[in-house]
GROMACS .gro file of C-alpha atoms in nm:
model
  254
    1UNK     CA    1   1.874  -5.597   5.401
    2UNK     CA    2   1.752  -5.788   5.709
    3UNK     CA    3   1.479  -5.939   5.506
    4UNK     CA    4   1.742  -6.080   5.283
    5UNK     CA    5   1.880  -6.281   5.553
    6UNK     CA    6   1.628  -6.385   5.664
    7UNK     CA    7   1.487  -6.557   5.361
    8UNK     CA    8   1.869  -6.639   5.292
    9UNK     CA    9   1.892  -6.762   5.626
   10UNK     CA   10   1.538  -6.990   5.581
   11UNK     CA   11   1.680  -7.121   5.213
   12UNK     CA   12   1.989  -7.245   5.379
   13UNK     CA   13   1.770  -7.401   5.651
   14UNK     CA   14   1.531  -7.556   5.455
   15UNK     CA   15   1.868  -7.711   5.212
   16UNK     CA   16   2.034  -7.834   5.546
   17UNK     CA   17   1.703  -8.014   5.637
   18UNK     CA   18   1.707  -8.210   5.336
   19UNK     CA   19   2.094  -8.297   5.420
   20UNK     CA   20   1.999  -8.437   5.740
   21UNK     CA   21   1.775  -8.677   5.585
   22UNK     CA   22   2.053  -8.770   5.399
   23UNK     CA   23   2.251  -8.787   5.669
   24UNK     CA   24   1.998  -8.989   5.818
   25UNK     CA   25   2.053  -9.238   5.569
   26UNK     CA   26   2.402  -9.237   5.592
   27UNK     CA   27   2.474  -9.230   5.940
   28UNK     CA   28   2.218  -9.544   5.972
   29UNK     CA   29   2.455  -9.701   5.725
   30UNK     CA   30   2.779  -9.674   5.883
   31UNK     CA   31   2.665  -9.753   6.182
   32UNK     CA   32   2.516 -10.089   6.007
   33UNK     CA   33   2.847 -10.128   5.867
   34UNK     CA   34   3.002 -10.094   6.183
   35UNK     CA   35   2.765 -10.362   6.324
   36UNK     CA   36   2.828 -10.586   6.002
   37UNK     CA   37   3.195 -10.571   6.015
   38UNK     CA   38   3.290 -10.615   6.381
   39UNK     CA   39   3.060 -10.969   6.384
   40UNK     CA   40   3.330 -11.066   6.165
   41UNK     CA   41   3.607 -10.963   6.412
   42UNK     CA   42   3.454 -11.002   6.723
   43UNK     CA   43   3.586 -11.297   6.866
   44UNK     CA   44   3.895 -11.101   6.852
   45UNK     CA   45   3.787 -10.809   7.129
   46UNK     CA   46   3.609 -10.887   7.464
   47UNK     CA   47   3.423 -10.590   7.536
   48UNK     CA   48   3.103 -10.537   7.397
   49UNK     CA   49   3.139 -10.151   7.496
   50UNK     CA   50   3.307 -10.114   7.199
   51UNK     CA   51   2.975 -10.104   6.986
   52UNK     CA   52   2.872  -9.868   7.167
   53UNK     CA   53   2.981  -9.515   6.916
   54UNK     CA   54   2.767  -9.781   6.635
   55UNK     CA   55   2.457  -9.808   6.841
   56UNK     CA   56   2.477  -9.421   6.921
   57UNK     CA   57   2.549  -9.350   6.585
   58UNK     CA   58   2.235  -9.535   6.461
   59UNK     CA   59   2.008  -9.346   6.733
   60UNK     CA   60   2.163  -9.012   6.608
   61UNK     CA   61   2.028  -9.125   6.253
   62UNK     CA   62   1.695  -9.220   6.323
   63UNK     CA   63   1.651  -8.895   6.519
   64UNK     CA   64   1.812  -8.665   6.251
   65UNK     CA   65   1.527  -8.805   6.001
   66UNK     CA   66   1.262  -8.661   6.270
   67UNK     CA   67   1.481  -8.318   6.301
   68UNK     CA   68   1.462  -8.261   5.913
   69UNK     CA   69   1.111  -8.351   5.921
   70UNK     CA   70   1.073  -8.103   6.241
   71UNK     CA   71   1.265  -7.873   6.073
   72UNK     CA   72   1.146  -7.836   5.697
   73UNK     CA   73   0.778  -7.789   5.851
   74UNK     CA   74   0.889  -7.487   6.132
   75UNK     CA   75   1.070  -7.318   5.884
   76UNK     CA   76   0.818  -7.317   5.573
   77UNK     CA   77   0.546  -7.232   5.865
   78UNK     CA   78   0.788  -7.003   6.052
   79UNK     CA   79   0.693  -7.117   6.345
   80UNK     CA   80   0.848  -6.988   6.654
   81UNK     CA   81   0.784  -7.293   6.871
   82UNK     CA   82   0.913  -7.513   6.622
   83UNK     CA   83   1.202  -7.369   6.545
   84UNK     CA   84   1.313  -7.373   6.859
   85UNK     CA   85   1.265  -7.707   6.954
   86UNK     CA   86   1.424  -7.788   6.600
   87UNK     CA   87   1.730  -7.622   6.764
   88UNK     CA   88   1.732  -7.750   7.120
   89UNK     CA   89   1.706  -8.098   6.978
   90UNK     CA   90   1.994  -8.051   6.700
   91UNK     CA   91   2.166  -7.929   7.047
   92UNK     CA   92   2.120  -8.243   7.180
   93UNK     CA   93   2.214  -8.476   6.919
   94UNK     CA   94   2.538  -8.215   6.884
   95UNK     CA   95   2.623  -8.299   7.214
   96UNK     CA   96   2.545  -8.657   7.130
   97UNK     CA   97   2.751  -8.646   6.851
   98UNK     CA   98   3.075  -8.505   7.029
   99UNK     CA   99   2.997  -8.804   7.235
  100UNK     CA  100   3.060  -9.063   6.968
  101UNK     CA  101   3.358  -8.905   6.867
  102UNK     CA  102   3.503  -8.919   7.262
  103UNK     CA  103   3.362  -9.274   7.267
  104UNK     CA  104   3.533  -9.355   6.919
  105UNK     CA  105   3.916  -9.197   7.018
  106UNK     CA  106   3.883  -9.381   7.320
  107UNK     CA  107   3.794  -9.776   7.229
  108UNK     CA  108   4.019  -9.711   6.907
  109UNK     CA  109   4.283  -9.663   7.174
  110UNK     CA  110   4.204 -10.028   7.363
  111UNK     CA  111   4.144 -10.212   7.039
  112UNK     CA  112   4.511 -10.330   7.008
  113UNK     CA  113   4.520 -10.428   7.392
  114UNK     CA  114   4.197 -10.608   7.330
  115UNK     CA  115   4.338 -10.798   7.022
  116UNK     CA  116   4.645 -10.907   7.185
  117UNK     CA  117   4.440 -11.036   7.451
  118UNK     CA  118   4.226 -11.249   7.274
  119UNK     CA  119   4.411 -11.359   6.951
  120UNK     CA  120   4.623 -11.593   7.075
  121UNK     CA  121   4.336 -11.773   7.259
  122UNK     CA  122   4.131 -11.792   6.948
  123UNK     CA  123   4.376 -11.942   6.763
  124UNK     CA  124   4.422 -12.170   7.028
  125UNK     CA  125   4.090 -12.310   7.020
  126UNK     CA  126   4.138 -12.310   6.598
  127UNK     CA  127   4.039 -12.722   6.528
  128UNK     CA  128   3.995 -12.639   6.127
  129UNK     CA  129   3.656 -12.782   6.101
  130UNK     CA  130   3.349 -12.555   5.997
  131UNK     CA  131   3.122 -12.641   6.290
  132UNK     CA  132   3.399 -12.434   6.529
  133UNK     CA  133   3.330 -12.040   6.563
  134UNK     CA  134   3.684 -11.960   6.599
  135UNK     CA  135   3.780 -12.193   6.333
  136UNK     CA  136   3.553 -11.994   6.091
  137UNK     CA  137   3.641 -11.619   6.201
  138UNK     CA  138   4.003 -11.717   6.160
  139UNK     CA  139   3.969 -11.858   5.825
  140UNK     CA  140   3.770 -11.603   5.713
  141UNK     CA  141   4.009 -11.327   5.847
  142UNK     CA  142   4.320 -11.487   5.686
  143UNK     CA  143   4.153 -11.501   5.361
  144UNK     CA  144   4.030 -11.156   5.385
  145UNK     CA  145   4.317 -10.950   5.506
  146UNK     CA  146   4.561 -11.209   5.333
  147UNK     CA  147   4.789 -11.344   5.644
  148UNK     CA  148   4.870 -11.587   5.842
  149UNK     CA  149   4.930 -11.676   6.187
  150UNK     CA  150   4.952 -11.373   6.435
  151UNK     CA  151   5.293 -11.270   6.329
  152UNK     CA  152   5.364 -11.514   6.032
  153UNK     CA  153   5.292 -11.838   5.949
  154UNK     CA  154   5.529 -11.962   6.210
  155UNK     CA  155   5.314 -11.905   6.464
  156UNK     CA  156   5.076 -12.196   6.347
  157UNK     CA  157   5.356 -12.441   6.507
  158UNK     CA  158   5.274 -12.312   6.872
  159UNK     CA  159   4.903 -12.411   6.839
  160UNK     CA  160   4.701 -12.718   6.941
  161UNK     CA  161   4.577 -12.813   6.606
  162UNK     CA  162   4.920 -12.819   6.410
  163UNK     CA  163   5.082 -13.053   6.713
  164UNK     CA  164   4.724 -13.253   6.647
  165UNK     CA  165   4.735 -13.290   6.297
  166UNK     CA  166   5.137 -13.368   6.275
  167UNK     CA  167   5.146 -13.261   5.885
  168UNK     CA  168   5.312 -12.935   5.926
  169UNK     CA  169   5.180 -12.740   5.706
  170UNK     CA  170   4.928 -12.481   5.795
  171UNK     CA  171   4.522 -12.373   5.721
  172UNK     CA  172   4.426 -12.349   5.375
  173UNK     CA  173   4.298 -12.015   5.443
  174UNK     CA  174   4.686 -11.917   5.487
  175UNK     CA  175   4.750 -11.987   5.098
  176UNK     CA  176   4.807 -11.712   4.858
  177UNK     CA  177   4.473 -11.695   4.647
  178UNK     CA  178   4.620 -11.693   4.310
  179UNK     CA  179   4.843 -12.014   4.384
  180UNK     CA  180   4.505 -12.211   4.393
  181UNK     CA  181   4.488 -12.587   4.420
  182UNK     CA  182   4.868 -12.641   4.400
  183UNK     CA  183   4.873 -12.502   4.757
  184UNK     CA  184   4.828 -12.721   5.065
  185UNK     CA  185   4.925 -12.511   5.363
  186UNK     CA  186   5.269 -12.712   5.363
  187UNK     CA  187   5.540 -12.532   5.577
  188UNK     CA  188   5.779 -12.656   5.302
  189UNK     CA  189   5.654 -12.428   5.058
  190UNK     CA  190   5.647 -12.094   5.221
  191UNK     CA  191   5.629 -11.915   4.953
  192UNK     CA  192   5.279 -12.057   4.936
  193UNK     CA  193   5.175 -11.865   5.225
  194UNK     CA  194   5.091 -11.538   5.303
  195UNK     CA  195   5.379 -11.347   5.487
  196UNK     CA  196   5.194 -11.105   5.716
  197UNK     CA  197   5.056 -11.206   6.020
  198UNK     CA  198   4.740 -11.113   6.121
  199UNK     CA  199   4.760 -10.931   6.438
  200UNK     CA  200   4.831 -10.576   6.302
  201UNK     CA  201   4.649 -10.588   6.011
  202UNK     CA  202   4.324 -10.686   6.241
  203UNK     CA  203   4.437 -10.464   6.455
  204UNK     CA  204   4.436 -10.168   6.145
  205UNK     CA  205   4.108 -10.262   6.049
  206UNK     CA  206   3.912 -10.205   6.350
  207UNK     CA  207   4.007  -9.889   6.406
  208UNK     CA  208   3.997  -9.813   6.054
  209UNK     CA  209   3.620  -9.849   6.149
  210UNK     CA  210   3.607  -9.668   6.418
  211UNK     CA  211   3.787  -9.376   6.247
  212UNK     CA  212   3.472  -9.406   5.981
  213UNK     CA  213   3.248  -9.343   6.273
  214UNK     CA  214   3.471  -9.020   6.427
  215UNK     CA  215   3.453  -8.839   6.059
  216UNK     CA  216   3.120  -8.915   5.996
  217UNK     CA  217   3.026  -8.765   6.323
  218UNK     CA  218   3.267  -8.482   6.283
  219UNK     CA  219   3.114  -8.394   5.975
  220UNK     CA  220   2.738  -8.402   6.002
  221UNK     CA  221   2.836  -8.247   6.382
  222UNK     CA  222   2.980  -7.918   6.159
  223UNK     CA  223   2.624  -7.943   5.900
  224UNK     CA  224   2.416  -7.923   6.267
  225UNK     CA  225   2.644  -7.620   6.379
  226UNK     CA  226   2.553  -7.485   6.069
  227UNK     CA  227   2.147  -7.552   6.050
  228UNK     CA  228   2.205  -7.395   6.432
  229UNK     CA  229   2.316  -7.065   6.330
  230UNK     CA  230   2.077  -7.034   6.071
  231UNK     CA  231   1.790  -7.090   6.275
  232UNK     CA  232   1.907  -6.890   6.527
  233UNK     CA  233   1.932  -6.589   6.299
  234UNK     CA  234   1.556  -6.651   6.189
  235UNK     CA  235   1.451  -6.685   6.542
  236UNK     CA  236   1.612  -6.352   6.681
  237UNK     CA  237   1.492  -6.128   6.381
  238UNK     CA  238   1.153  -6.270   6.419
  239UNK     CA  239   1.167  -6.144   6.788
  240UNK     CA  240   1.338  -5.885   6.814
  241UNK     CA  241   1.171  -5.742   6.493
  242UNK     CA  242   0.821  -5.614   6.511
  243UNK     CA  243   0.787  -5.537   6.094
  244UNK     CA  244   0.905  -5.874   6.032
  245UNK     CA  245   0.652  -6.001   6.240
  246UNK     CA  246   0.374  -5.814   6.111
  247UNK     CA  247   0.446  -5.962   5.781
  248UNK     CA  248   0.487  -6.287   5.872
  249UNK     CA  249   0.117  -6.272   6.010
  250UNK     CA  250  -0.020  -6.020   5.750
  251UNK     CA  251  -0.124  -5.772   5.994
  252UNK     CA  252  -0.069  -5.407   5.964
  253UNK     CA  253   0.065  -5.084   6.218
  254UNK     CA  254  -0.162  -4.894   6.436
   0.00000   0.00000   0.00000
């Protein structure tokens, strides 16, 4: 009976080691994502801190591809040593882990303050040409998340470039994209524009990403509980079992 949990207990380890080099792969991924999708947004929040659950999350990938490799070799080999630093280090990157997700409830909590902070300035500095950083982000967000203005299209009247240009009408970007040509950002066709501004929906992106980072953590944080246990129960009835051992190393009783 014990030596049927054992090898059940090695079967399921050796299965879990293969999911962390998945997870490897996956957690590298999101964490590019992250990366990826906040250069798009990040003239819109201040503090660089905010990366930080992405860059852990990429470190915790990298280093899961080393604990599968760690793993799959001490438990074919049985290896005592092995083993157990295959589960002090999934300790580690456990701990590491419930770090991200801290990290990731607590910047999801600032990014609205840090969006309402700095929208209003980036749109401020908006000049519509291509050369201008803020010029591009904001185009590219109102085309993307379809909106306009920080709380509507209105808002383009309290900026610098609509009392420069004197055309009113607003960005292109700010035109429904099945309208097409026909629409020129003119204020007297609001039907033109997209309705929403873009404040909350920036606002609901980022920490949709951020969310993407907690339950991807949460859930590869459960799979390491998991490889844990298992190689905890082939640790103590390798120790704490004197036939087992025998077999393991062919020898025989006195």
């Amino acid at each position: 009976m014990g030596q049927c949990g054992i090898t059940s207990s090695k079967t399921v380890l050796v299965f879990l080691n293969l999911i962390f080099w998945a997870a490897a792969g996956i957690l590298c991924y999101v964490g590019a994502y992250v990366f990826i999708t906040y250069d798009d947004y990040d003239h819109f929040f201040e503090d660089v801190y905010t990366l930080i659950p992405a860059v852990t999350i990429i470190a915790v990938g990298a280093l899961l591809f080393i604990i599968g490799l760690i793993g799959c070799c001490a438990t074919v080999r049985e290896s005592y040593c092995g083993l157990t630093t295959f589960v002090v280090i999934l300790v580690l990157v456990f701990m590491t882990e419930v770090a991200v997700v801290v990290l990731g409830y607590v910047y999801r909590a600032k990014v609205e303050n840090e969006v309402n902070i700095s929208i209003k300035k980036v749109y401020d500095e908006y000049n519509g040409t291509n050369s201008n950083a803020q010029s591009r982000a904001i185009d590219y967000i109102q085309r993307q998340l379809q909106c306009c203005g920080i709380h509507n299209y209105s808002d383009w009247q309290n900026t610098h470039w609509y009392e420069e240009s004197k055309n009113n009408s607003v960005p292109i970007s700010c035109c429904i994209s099945n309208i097409g040509s026909s629409c020129t950002g003119s204020l007297t066709h609001p039907e033109d524009l997209y309705q929403e501004g873009c404040e909350a929906l920036v606002v609901k992106k980022l920490k949709e990403i951020m969310m993407y980072v907690i339950w991807t953590a949460l859930t590869f944080a459960a799979i390491q509980m998991l490889g844990m246990l298992c190689a905890c129960v082939v640790l103590c009835r390798r120790s704490r079992d004197p036939a087992y051992e025998l077999l393991i190393t062919g020898g025989t009783y006195a």
